[in-house]
CSV table of C-alpha atoms (C1' of nucleotides) in Angstrom, one decimal:
chain,number,residue,atom,x,y,z
A,1,MET,CA,3.8,25.8,3.8
A,2,ALA,CA,1.9,27.6,6.5
A,3,LYS,CA,4.4,28.2,9.3
A,4,ARG,CA,3.3,27.2,12.7
A,5,ARG,CA,2.1,30.3,14.5
A,6,ARG,CA,2.2,31.0,18.1
A,7,VAL,CA,-1.5,31.6,17.8
A,8,GLY,CA,-2.9,29.5,15.0
A,9,ASN,CA,-6.6,30.3,15.1
A,10,LEU,CA,-7.6,32.8,12.4
A,11,MET,CA,-9.7,34.6,14.9
A,12,GLY,CA,-6.4,35.8,16.3
A,13,LEU,CA,-5.6,37.5,13.0
A,14,ALA,CA,-9.0,39.2,13.0
A,15,ILE,CA,-8.4,40.5,16.5
A,16,LEU,CA,-5.0,41.9,15.6
A,17,SER,CA,-6.5,43.6,12.6
A,18,ALA,CA,-9.2,45.2,14.8
A,19,ILE,CA,-7.1,46.5,17.7
A,20,VAL,CA,-4.5,47.9,15.4
A,21,PHE,CA,-6.6,51.0,15.3
A,22,ARG,CA,-7.3,51.4,19.0
A,23,PRO,CA,-7.2,49.4,22.3
A,24,MET,CA,-10.3,47.4,23.1
A,25,HIS,CA,-11.7,44.8,25.4
A,26,PRO,CA,-12.5,41.4,24.0
A,27,TYR,CA,-16.3,41.8,23.6
A,28,GLU,CA,-15.7,45.0,21.9
A,29,MET,CA,-13.3,43.4,19.4
A,30,ALA,CA,-16.0,41.0,18.4
A,31,GLY,CA,-18.5,43.8,18.1
A,32,THR,CA,-16.2,45.8,15.9
A,33,LEU,CA,-15.5,42.9,13.6
A,34,ARG,CA,-19.2,42.2,13.2
A,35,GLY,CA,-19.6,45.9,12.6
A,36,TRP,CA,-17.2,45.7,9.7
A,37,GLY,CA,-18.9,42.7,8.4
A,38,LYS,CA,-15.8,40.6,9.0
A,39,ASP,CA,-18.0,37.8,10.5
A,40,ARG,CA,-18.3,36.8,6.8
A,41,ASP,CA,-14.5,36.1,6.8
A,42,PHE,CA,-13.8,34.8,10.3
A,43,GLU,CA,-16.0,32.6,12.4
A,44,ILE,CA,-16.7,34.3,15.6
A,45,LYS,CA,-17.2,31.8,18.4
A,46,TRP,CA,-17.7,33.2,21.8
A,47,GLY,CA,-15.9,30.3,23.4
A,48,SER,CA,-12.8,30.9,21.3
A,49,LEU,CA,-12.7,34.6,21.6
A,50,TYR,CA,-11.4,34.8,25.1
A,51,THR,CA,-9.1,31.8,24.7
A,52,VAL,CA,-7.5,33.4,21.7
A,53,VAL,CA,-7.2,36.8,23.3
A,54,ARG,CA,-5.5,35.1,26.3
A,55,ASN,CA,-3.1,33.3,24.0
A,56,LEU,CA,-2.3,36.4,22.1
A,57,ALA,CA,-1.5,38.1,25.4
A,58,LYS,CA,0.6,35.2,26.5
A,59,HIS,CA,2.8,35.5,23.4
A,60,ASP,CA,3.0,39.3,23.8
A,61,LEU,CA,1.2,40.0,20.5
A,62,ILE,CA,-1.2,42.1,22.5
A,63,ALA,CA,-0.8,43.6,26.0
A,64,GLU,CA,-3.1,44.5,28.8
A,65,VAL,CA,-3.8,48.2,29.1
A,66,GLU,CA,-6.2,48.4,32.0
A,67,SER,CA,-8.7,46.4,33.9
A,68,SER,CA,-11.7,48.4,34.9
A,69,ARG,CA,-14.7,47.4,36.8
A,70,GLU,CA,-17.9,49.5,36.2
A,71,GLY,CA,-20.4,49.0,38.9
A,72,ARG,CA,-20.9,45.4,39.6
A,73,ARG,CA,-20.5,44.3,36.0
A,74,PRO,CA,-17.8,41.7,35.2
A,75,GLU,CA,-14.3,43.0,35.0
A,76,ARG,CA,-13.3,44.3,31.6
A,77,THR,CA,-9.7,44.0,30.4
A,78,VAL,CA,-8.6,46.3,27.7
A,79,TYR,CA,-5.8,45.3,25.4
A,80,ARG,CA,-3.6,47.1,22.9
A,81,ILE,CA,-1.5,45.7,20.1
A,82,THR,CA,2.3,45.4,20.6
A,83,ASP,CA,5.0,45.9,18.0
A,84,GLU,CA,5.4,42.1,17.9
A,85,GLY,CA,1.7,41.8,17.3
A,86,ARG,CA,1.9,44.3,14.4
A,87,ALA,CA,4.7,42.3,12.9
A,88,GLU,CA,2.7,39.1,13.2
A,89,LEU,CA,-0.3,40.7,11.6
A,90,VAL,CA,1.7,41.8,8.6
A,91,ASP,CA,3.5,38.5,8.3
A,92,TRP,CA,0.3,36.5,8.6
A,93,ALA,CA,-1.4,38.6,5.9
A,94,ARG,CA,1.6,38.0,3.7
A,95,GLU,CA,1.3,34.3,4.2
A,96,LEU,CA,-2.4,34.1,3.5
A,97,LEU,CA,-2.1,36.2,0.3
A,98,SER,CA,0.8,34.4,-1.2
A,99,GLU,CA,0.2,30.7,-0.3
A,100,ALA,CA,-2.4,28.4,-1.6
A,101,GLU,CA,-2.8,25.7,1.1
A,102,PRO,CA,-5.2,22.9,0.1
A,103,GLU,CA,-8.6,23.2,1.8
A,104,TYR,CA,-11.4,20.8,2.2
A,105,PRO,CA,-14.8,22.3,1.6
A,106,ARG,CA,-17.7,20.2,2.8
A,107,PHE,CA,-19.4,20.2,-0.5
A,108,ARG,CA,-16.4,18.5,-2.1
A,109,ALA,CA,-16.7,15.8,0.6
A,110,GLY,CA,-20.3,15.4,-0.4
A,111,LEU,CA,-19.5,15.1,-4.0
A,112,SER,CA,-17.0,12.4,-3.3
A,113,VAL,CA,-19.6,10.2,-1.6
A,114,MET,CA,-22.4,11.1,-4.0
A,115,ALA,CA,-22.4,7.6,-5.4
A,116,VAL,CA,-24.0,6.2,-2.3
A,117,LEU,CA,-27.2,7.9,-3.4
A,118,GLY,CA,-29.2,7.4,-6.6
A,119,PRO,CA,-29.0,9.9,-9.4
A,120,ASP,CA,-32.5,11.1,-9.1
A,121,GLU,CA,-32.2,11.9,-5.5
A,122,VAL,CA,-28.8,13.6,-6.1
A,123,VAL,CA,-30.5,16.0,-8.6
A,124,THR,CA,-33.1,16.9,-6.1
A,125,LEU,CA,-30.5,17.6,-3.4
A,126,LEU,CA,-28.3,19.6,-5.8
A,127,ARG,CA,-31.3,21.7,-6.8
A,128,GLN,CA,-31.8,22.5,-3.1
A,129,ARG,CA,-28.3,23.5,-2.7
A,130,LEU,CA,-28.3,25.6,-5.9
A,131,ALA,CA,-31.2,27.5,-4.5
A,132,ALA,CA,-29.3,28.2,-1.3
A,133,VAL,CA,-26.3,29.3,-3.2
A,134,GLU,CA,-28.4,31.7,-5.2
A,135,ARG,CA,-29.9,33.1,-2.1
A,136,GLU,CA,-26.4,33.7,-0.8
A,137,ILE,CA,-25.4,35.4,-4.0
A,138,ALA,CA,-28.4,37.7,-3.7
A,139,GLU,CA,-27.5,38.6,-0.1
A,140,ALA,CA,-23.9,39.3,-1.0
A,141,GLN,CA,-24.9,41.5,-3.9
A,142,ALA,CA,-27.3,43.4,-1.7
A,143,ALA,CA,-24.6,43.9,0.9
A,144,HIS,CA,-22.2,45.0,-1.8
A,145,GLU,CA,-24.6,47.6,-3.2
A,146,LEU,CA,-25.4,48.8,0.3
A,147,HIS,CA,-21.8,49.5,1.1
A,148,ALA,CA,-20.3,50.4,-2.2
A,149,PRO,CA,-21.2,54.1,-2.2
A,150,ARG,CA,-19.5,54.8,1.2
A,151,VAL,CA,-16.9,52.1,1.7
A,152,PRO,CA,-13.7,52.1,-0.3
A,153,ARG,CA,-13.5,49.2,-2.7
A,154,LEU,CA,-10.4,48.0,-0.9
A,155,PHE,CA,-12.6,46.9,2.0
A,156,LEU,CA,-15.1,45.2,-0.2
A,157,ILE,CA,-12.6,43.0,-2.0
A,158,GLU,CA,-13.4,39.9,0.1
A,159,LEU,CA,-17.1,40.3,-0.7
A,160,GLU,CA,-16.2,40.5,-4.4
A,161,TYR,CA,-14.1,37.4,-4.1
A,162,ASP,CA,-16.9,35.6,-2.3
A,163,LEU,CA,-19.3,36.6,-5.1
A,164,ALA,CA,-17.0,35.4,-7.8
A,165,MET,CA,-16.6,32.0,-6.1
A,166,LEU,CA,-20.3,31.7,-5.4
A,167,GLU,CA,-21.1,32.4,-9.1
A,168,ALA,CA,-18.6,29.9,-10.2
A,169,GLU,CA,-20.2,27.4,-7.9
A,170,ARG,CA,-23.7,28.2,-9.3
A,171,ALA,CA,-22.5,27.7,-12.8
A,172,TRP,CA,-20.8,24.4,-12.1
A,173,MET,CA,-23.7,23.0,-10.1
A,174,GLY,CA,-26.1,24.1,-12.8
A,175,SER,CA,-24.3,22.2,-15.5
A,176,LEU,CA,-23.9,19.1,-13.4
A,177,ILE,CA,-27.6,19.1,-12.6
A,178,GLU,CA,-28.3,19.3,-16.3
A,179,GLU,CA,-26.0,16.5,-17.2
A,180,ILE,CA,-27.6,14.1,-14.7
A,181,ASP,CA,-31.1,15.3,-15.2
A,182,GLY,CA,-30.8,15.3,-19.0
A,183,GLY,CA,-29.2,11.9,-19.0
A,184,THR,CA,-26.0,12.9,-20.7
A,185,LEU,CA,-23.7,12.1,-17.9
A,186,PRO,CA,-21.6,9.1,-19.1
A,187,GLY,CA,-22.1,6.0,-16.9
A,188,LEU,CA,-25.5,7.2,-15.7
A,189,ASP,CA,-27.1,3.8,-16.4
A,190,GLY,CA,-24.4,1.9,-14.4
A,191,TRP,CA,-25.0,4.3,-11.5
A,192,ARG,CA,-28.7,3.9,-11.6
A,193,HIS,CA,-28.4,0.1,-11.9
A,194,HIS,CA,-26.0,-0.1,-9.1
A,195,HIS,CA,-28.3,2.0,-6.9
A,196,GLU,CA,-31.5,0.0,-7.7
A,197,THR,CA,-30.0,-3.4,-7.4
A,198,GLY,CA,-27.1,-2.9,-5.1
A,199,GLU,CA,-24.8,-4.5,-7.6
A,200,VAL,CA,-21.4,-3.0,-7.9
A,201,PRO,CA,-20.2,-2.7,-11.5
A,202,ALA,CA,-17.5,-5.2,-12.1
A,203,GLU,CA,-14.9,-2.7,-13.2
A,204,MET,CA,-15.3,-0.8,-9.9
A,205,VAL,CA,-14.5,-3.8,-7.7
A,206,GLU,CA,-11.4,-4.4,-9.8
A,207,LEU,CA,-10.4,-0.7,-9.5
A,208,ALA,CA,-11.0,-0.7,-5.8
A,209,GLU,CA,-8.6,-3.6,-5.2
A,210,GLU,CA,-5.9,-2.6,-7.5
A,211,SER,CA,-5.8,1.1,-6.6
A,212,VAL,CA,-4.7,0.3,-3.1
A,213,GLU,CA,-1.5,-0.9,-4.5
A,214,THR,CA,-0.8,1.2,-7.5
A,215,TYR,CA,-1.3,4.7,-6.1
A,216,GLY,CA,2.2,6.2,-6.1
A,217,ASP,CA,2.2,9.4,-4.0
A,218,LYS,CA,4.3,12.4,-4.4
A,219,LYS,CA,5.3,14.5,-1.3
B,1,MET,CA,-28.2,23.9,9.4
B,2,ALA,CA,-25.8,21.1,9.7
B,3,LYS,CA,-27.2,18.8,12.4
B,4,ARG,CA,-24.9,17.7,15.2
B,5,ARG,CA,-23.6,14.3,14.3
B,6,ARG,CA,-22.5,11.7,16.7
B,7,VAL,CA,-19.1,11.8,14.9
B,8,GLY,CA,-18.6,15.2,13.5
B,9,ASN,CA,-15.2,14.8,11.8
B,10,LEU,CA,-15.5,14.4,8.0
B,11,MET,CA,-12.9,11.8,8.3
B,12,GLY,CA,-15.7,9.7,9.7
B,13,LEU,CA,-17.7,10.0,6.5
B,14,ALA,CA,-14.6,9.0,4.5
B,15,ILE,CA,-14.2,5.9,6.6
B,16,LEU,CA,-17.8,4.9,6.3
B,17,SER,CA,-17.6,5.3,2.6
B,18,ALA,CA,-14.5,3.1,2.4
B,19,ILE,CA,-15.7,0.2,4.6
B,20,VAL,CA,-19.1,0.0,3.0
B,21,PHE,CA,-17.4,-2.3,0.4
B,22,ARG,CA,-15.6,-4.6,2.8
B,23,PRO,CA,-14.3,-4.8,6.4
B,24,MET,CA,-11.0,-3.2,7.1
B,25,HIS,CA,-8.6,-2.3,9.8
B,26,PRO,CA,-7.9,1.4,10.4
B,27,TYR,CA,-4.6,1.7,8.6
B,28,GLU,CA,-6.1,-0.1,5.6
B,29,MET,CA,-8.9,2.4,5.5
B,30,ALA,CA,-6.5,5.2,5.2
B,31,GLY,CA,-4.6,3.4,2.5
B,32,THR,CA,-7.7,2.7,0.5
B,33,LEU,CA,-8.8,6.3,0.7
B,34,ARG,CA,-5.4,7.4,-0.5
B,35,GLY,CA,-5.6,4.8,-3.2
B,36,TRP,CA,-8.8,6.3,-4.5
B,37,GLY,CA,-7.3,9.7,-4.4
B,38,LYS,CA,-9.8,10.7,-1.6
B,39,ASP,CA,-7.0,12.5,0.2
B,40,ARG,CA,-7.8,15.4,-2.0
B,41,ASP,CA,-11.2,15.6,-0.3
B,42,PHE,CA,-10.6,14.6,3.2
B,43,GLU,CA,-7.6,15.5,5.3
B,44,ILE,CA,-6.1,12.3,6.6
B,45,LYS,CA,-4.3,12.9,9.9
B,46,TRP,CA,-2.9,9.8,11.5
B,47,GLY,CA,-3.7,11.2,15.0
B,48,SER,CA,-7.3,11.6,14.1
B,49,LEU,CA,-7.8,8.3,12.3
B,50,TYR,CA,-7.8,6.1,15.3
B,51,THR,CA,-9.8,8.5,17.5
B,52,VAL,CA,-12.5,8.8,14.8
B,53,VAL,CA,-12.6,5.0,14.3
B,54,ARG,CA,-13.0,4.5,18.0
B,55,ASN,CA,-15.8,7.0,18.1
B,56,LEU,CA,-17.6,5.5,15.1
B,57,ALA,CA,-17.4,2.2,17.0
B,58,LYS,CA,-18.6,3.7,20.2
B,59,HIS,CA,-21.7,5.0,18.5
B,60,ASP,CA,-22.3,1.6,16.7
B,61,LEU,CA,-21.8,3.0,13.2
B,62,ILE,CA,-19.1,0.4,12.7
B,63,ALA,CA,-18.5,-2.8,14.6
B,64,GLU,CA,-15.4,-4.9,15.5
B,65,VAL,CA,-15.1,-8.0,13.4
B,66,GLU,CA,-11.9,-9.6,14.7
B,67,SER,CA,-8.7,-8.7,16.3
B,68,SER,CA,-5.8,-10.6,14.9
B,69,ARG,CA,-2.2,-10.6,15.9
B,70,GLU,CA,0.3,-11.7,13.2
B,71,GLY,CA,3.6,-12.6,14.6
B,72,ARG,CA,4.8,-9.9,17.0
B,73,ARG,CA,3.2,-7.0,15.0
B,74,PRO,CA,0.8,-4.7,16.8
B,75,GLU,CA,-2.7,-6.0,17.1
B,76,ARG,CA,-4.9,-5.2,14.2
B,77,THR,CA,-8.6,-4.7,14.7
B,78,VAL,CA,-10.8,-5.1,11.7
B,79,TYR,CA,-14.1,-3.3,11.5
B,80,ARG,CA,-17.2,-3.6,9.4
B,81,ILE,CA,-20.0,-1.1,8.8
B,82,THR,CA,-23.3,-1.6,10.6
B,83,ASP,CA,-26.8,-0.8,9.3
B,84,GLU,CA,-26.8,2.3,11.4
B,85,GLY,CA,-23.5,3.3,9.8
B,86,ARG,CA,-24.9,2.8,6.4
B,87,ALA,CA,-27.9,5.0,7.3
B,88,GLU,CA,-25.5,7.7,8.7
B,89,LEU,CA,-23.4,7.6,5.5
B,90,VAL,CA,-26.5,8.2,3.3
B,91,ASP,CA,-27.9,10.9,5.6
B,92,TRP,CA,-24.6,12.7,5.8
B,93,ALA,CA,-24.1,12.6,2.0
B,94,ARG,CA,-27.6,14.1,1.7
B,95,GLU,CA,-26.8,16.9,4.0
B,96,LEU,CA,-23.5,17.8,2.3
B,97,LEU,CA,-25.1,17.8,-1.1
B,98,SER,CA,-28.1,19.9,-0.2
B,99,GLU,CA,-26.9,22.4,2.3
B,100,ALA,CA,-24.6,25.3,1.7
B,101,GLU,CA,-23.0,26.1,5.1
B,102,PRO,CA,-20.8,29.2,5.1
B,103,GLU,CA,-17.1,28.3,5.1
B,104,TYR,CA,-14.1,30.4,5.8
B,105,PRO,CA,-11.3,29.8,3.3
B,106,ARG,CA,-7.9,31.2,4.5
B,107,PHE,CA,-7.5,33.3,1.4
B,108,ARG,CA,-10.6,35.2,2.2
B,109,ALA,CA,-9.2,36.0,5.6
B,110,GLY,CA,-6.0,37.2,3.8
B,111,LEU,CA,-8.0,39.5,1.5
B,112,SER,CA,-9.8,40.9,4.5
B,113,VAL,CA,-6.6,42.1,6.1
B,114,MET,CA,-4.9,43.0,2.8
B,115,ALA,CA,-5.0,46.7,3.7
B,116,VAL,CA,-2.3,46.3,6.3
B,117,LEU,CA,0.2,45.8,3.4
B,118,GLY,CA,1.0,48.2,0.6
B,119,PRO,CA,-0.4,47.7,-2.9
B,120,ASP,CA,2.9,46.9,-4.5
B,121,GLU,CA,3.7,44.2,-2.1
B,122,VAL,CA,0.2,42.8,-2.4
B,123,VAL,CA,0.6,42.5,-6.1
B,124,THR,CA,3.8,40.5,-5.6
B,125,LEU,CA,2.2,38.2,-3.1
B,126,LEU,CA,-0.9,37.7,-5.3
B,127,ARG,CA,1.4,36.8,-8.2
B,128,GLN,CA,3.0,34.1,-6.1
B,129,ARG,CA,-0.3,32.7,-5.1
B,130,LEU,CA,-1.5,32.8,-8.7
B,131,ALA,CA,1.4,30.8,-9.8
B,132,ALA,CA,0.7,28.2,-7.0
B,133,VAL,CA,-2.9,28.0,-8.1
B,134,GLU,CA,-1.8,27.5,-11.7
B,135,ARG,CA,0.4,24.6,-10.6
B,136,GLU,CA,-2.5,23.1,-8.8
B,137,ILE,CA,-4.6,23.4,-11.9
B,138,ALA,CA,-2.0,21.6,-13.9
B,139,GLU,CA,-1.7,18.9,-11.4
B,140,ALA,CA,-5.5,18.4,-11.2
B,141,GLN,CA,-5.7,18.3,-15.0
B,142,ALA,CA,-2.9,15.7,-15.1
B,143,ALA,CA,-4.7,13.6,-12.5
B,144,HIS,CA,-7.9,13.9,-14.4
B,145,GLU,CA,-6.4,12.9,-17.7
B,146,LEU,CA,-4.6,10.0,-16.1
B,147,HIS,CA,-7.8,8.5,-14.6
B,148,ALA,CA,-10.4,9.6,-17.1
B,149,PRO,CA,-9.9,6.6,-19.5
B,150,ARG,CA,-10.5,4.0,-16.8
B,151,VAL,CA,-12.5,5.5,-14.0
B,152,PRO,CA,-16.2,6.3,-14.5
B,153,ARG,CA,-16.9,10.0,-14.6
B,154,LEU,CA,-19.0,9.7,-11.5
B,155,PHE,CA,-15.9,9.2,-9.4
B,156,LEU,CA,-14.1,12.1,-11.0
B,157,ILE,CA,-16.8,14.6,-10.2
B,158,GLU,CA,-15.0,16.1,-7.2
B,159,LEU,CA,-11.9,16.6,-9.3
B,160,GLU,CA,-13.9,18.4,-11.9
B,161,TYR,CA,-15.5,20.6,-9.2
B,162,ASP,CA,-12.0,21.3,-7.8
B,163,LEU,CA,-10.8,22.3,-11.2
B,164,ALA,CA,-13.8,24.6,-11.8
B,165,MET,CA,-13.2,26.4,-8.6
B,166,LEU,CA,-9.5,26.7,-9.1
B,167,GLU,CA,-10.1,28.2,-12.5
B,168,ALA,CA,-12.5,30.7,-11.1
B,169,GLU,CA,-10.0,31.6,-8.5
B,170,ARG,CA,-7.3,32.1,-11.2
B,171,ALA,CA,-9.5,34.3,-13.2
B,172,TRP,CA,-10.5,36.4,-10.3
B,173,MET,CA,-7.0,36.8,-9.0
B,174,GLY,CA,-5.8,37.7,-12.4
B,175,SER,CA,-8.2,40.6,-12.8
B,176,LEU,CA,-7.5,41.8,-9.3
B,177,ILE,CA,-3.8,41.9,-9.9
B,178,GLU,CA,-4.4,43.8,-13.1
B,179,GLU,CA,-6.5,46.4,-11.4
B,180,ILE,CA,-4.0,47.1,-8.7
B,181,ASP,CA,-1.0,46.8,-11.0
B,182,GLY,CA,-2.6,48.9,-13.7
B,183,GLY,CA,-3.6,51.5,-11.3
B,184,THR,CA,-7.3,51.3,-12.1
B,185,LEU,CA,-8.5,50.2,-8.7
B,186,PRO,CA,-10.5,53.0,-7.2
B,187,GLY,CA,-9.0,54.3,-4.0
B,188,LEU,CA,-5.5,53.1,-4.9
B,189,ASP,CA,-3.9,56.5,-4.1
B,190,GLY,CA,-5.5,56.6,-0.7
B,191,TRP,CA,-4.3,53.1,0.1
B,192,ARG,CA,-0.8,53.9,-1.1
B,193,HIS,CA,-0.8,57.1,0.9
B,194,HIS,CA,-2.0,55.4,4.0
B,195,HIS,CA,0.6,52.8,3.7
B,196,GLU,CA,3.5,55.2,3.1
B,197,THR,CA,2.6,57.7,5.8
B,198,GLY,CA,0.6,55.6,8.2
B,199,GLU,CA,-2.2,58.1,8.0
B,200,VAL,CA,-5.7,56.7,8.1
B,201,PRO,CA,-8.0,58.3,5.6
B,202,ALA,CA,-10.5,60.4,7.4
B,203,GLU,CA,-13.5,58.6,6.1
B,204,MET,CA,-12.2,55.3,7.4
B,205,VAL,CA,-11.9,56.5,11.0
B,206,GLU,CA,-15.5,57.7,10.8
B,207,LEU,CA,-16.7,54.5,9.3
B,208,ALA,CA,-14.9,52.5,11.9
B,209,GLU,CA,-16.6,54.3,14.8
B,210,GLU,CA,-20.0,54.4,13.3
B,211,SER,CA,-20.2,50.9,12.0
B,212,VAL,CA,-19.9,49.4,15.5
B,213,GLU,CA,-23.3,50.9,16.2
B,214,THR,CA,-25.2,50.8,12.9
B,215,TYR,CA,-24.6,47.2,11.9
B,216,GLY,CA,-28.0,45.6,12.1
B,217,ASP,CA,-27.6,41.9,12.0
B,218,LYS,CA,-30.0,39.3,10.7
B,219,LYS,CA,-30.1,35.8,12.1
C,1,DG,C1',24.5,-10.6,4.3
C,2,DG,C1',24.5,-6.7,6.8
C,3,DC,C1',22.6,-2.1,7.2
C,4,DG,C1',20.0,1.8,6.5
C,5,DT,C1',15.6,3.4,5.1
C,6,DA,C1',10.7,3.0,4.2
C,7,DT,C1',6.4,1.1,5.4
C,8,DT,C1',3.1,-0.8,8.4
C,9,DA,C1',0.4,0.0,12.3
C,10,DC,C1',-0.7,2.0,16.2
C,11,DT,C1',-0.6,4.9,21.1
C,12,DC,C1',-0.4,8.7,23.9
C,13,DG,C1',-0.3,13.4,25.9
C,14,DT,C1',-1.2,18.1,25.1
C,15,DT,C1',-3.4,21.8,23.2
C,16,DG,C1',-7.0,24.4,22.4
C,17,DC,C1',-11.6,24.8,20.7
C,18,DC,C1',-16.1,25.9,21.7
C,19,DG,C1',-21.0,24.9,23.5
C,20,DA,C1',-23.5,25.9,27.3
C,21,DG,C1',-24.0,28.3,31.2
C,22,DT,C1',-24.0,32.7,34.2
C,23,DA,C1',-24.9,37.2,35.8
C,24,DT,C1',-25.6,42.0,35.4
C,25,DA,C1',-27.6,46.0,33.1
C,26,DC,C1',-30.8,48.3,30.1
C,27,DG,C1',-34.9,49.5,27.5
C,28,DC,C1',-39.7,49.9,27.2
C,29,DA,C1',-44.3,48.4,27.8
C,30,DC,C1',-48.3,48.5,30.5
D,1,DG,C1',-42.5,50.8,39.2
D,2,DT,C1',-42.1,46.2,38.0
D,3,DG,C1',-41.8,42.7,34.9
D,4,DC,C1',-39.5,40.7,30.9
D,5,DG,C1',-36.9,40.4,26.9
D,6,DT,C1',-32.5,41.5,25.0
D,7,DA,C1',-27.7,43.1,25.0
D,8,DT,C1',-23.4,43.0,27.4
D,9,DA,C1',-19.6,40.5,29.1
D,10,DC,C1',-17.4,36.7,30.4
D,11,DT,C1',-16.2,31.6,32.6
D,12,DC,C1',-15.5,26.9,32.5
D,13,DG,C1',-15.3,22.0,31.6
D,14,DG,C1',-15.3,18.3,28.4
D,15,DC,C1',-13.7,16.3,24.6
D,16,DA,C1',-12.1,16.2,19.8
D,17,DA,C1',-8.0,16.7,17.2
D,18,DC,C1',-3.5,15.8,16.1
D,19,DG,C1',1.7,15.9,16.4
D,20,DA,C1',5.1,13.3,17.8
D,21,DG,C1',6.7,9.1,19.3
D,22,DT,C1',7.2,3.8,19.0
D,23,DA,C1',8.3,-0.5,17.3
D,24,DA,C1',8.1,-4.2,14.4
D,25,DT,C1',8.7,-5.9,9.5
D,26,DA,C1',10.0,-5.5,4.6
D,27,DC,C1',13.0,-3.9,1.1
D,28,DG,C1',16.8,-2.1,-1.5
D,29,DC,C1',21.5,-2.2,-2.4
D,30,DC,C1',26.5,-2.2,-2.2
DNA sequence: GGCGTATTACTCGTTGCCGAGTATACGCAC
DNA sequence: GTGCGTATACTCGGCAACGAGTAATACGCC
């Protein structure tokens, strides 16, 4: 159950993993991460970068090395990782690899409100998304082939994970589209009827009322 | 490219999808969503609930119906959906079903810093997570079986998606564990050596330096 | 029938995220 | 040699998000 970290933003983990090799200033960290292609794994937002770096420093996970000023450029503060930072990096990695916290992908949210649209439109939309997913797969494959000859497999693992998940998504979406489009999805008529007339099938109303009560939660 | 919405929090979508049937007060919305099992799809945080409701109202996606006070209980404000809210719900659903915005699951972040740990420890950690994923699969399956006889398939789609993704994750993790544990992962010796001695394999240093420069980004 | 615990229903204050803005330097075209 | 686009490097303010707190009612149970 994901312990509360002094710096919670995953960008912090990315930063720690970058400066573990050598001291850097913030902008350089971001550049290095992009260079390693880690911007696939961590969202790099410029606004957050400096906030997170400041927080890491505040909690002594990184420390200021020097603050140089070249010409009239803005001041650049170089940071190095501390022992505490190294420990946090390792501990955080352990947590992320061993725990499976629930996440809330946007597509799942979309599926859960799918019924507000009609089945025909849903098929069209899903086809669009399927195409997008396929483009992503192609991109990821290209990236993998590009790097595979020179980069040790260890550092391509996330890409491989990504690919596996994207392929699973493609397969699942494909079969859903076929079920709706082919008319084999049970309850399709009720859905279409509801959408065309606005009538809510009787059993749903019932369900809606009752479920408020009956839902026993664990936790 | 995910348009900026007046209310960005997905909790807002969930609320709209709940009060589309009948007016409710905030606490009731949360209860209804939990009753429908939608807390698998949307994270319900009490702190956010009221903020989001207030924002929805501010932007006229929902409107106040009445504000009753029973006994000396805190005041309860009941909201209904507006036409604008209905339009937003539909538009938002369309977006989520058709677009594939990149997401950043925590496990991917973990994989991307995996190298800071040794291979043996990684195997142990992955086994833990695999067990957790398997528990989740079992739970999801149980939930599906419980509801399948009474709830139309349409409303179980997200659960099915969830299951498909979890199974894909299980399969992928299983094979990764085997590759590391069985010693067939290429570069395993280098990894182990690096971890035991702290030495960074020469080709990695090189890569680290060069990649900062060479990475040509698209976008 | 009194007491603890759960549930209902909401408020508030803090944290921190991040979009948008700023300002210099550099390359290269003409 | 000067204009202009792009890369470098960072600052800041507003607001969304949420944890923790509050306080009343209902409920179980000995």
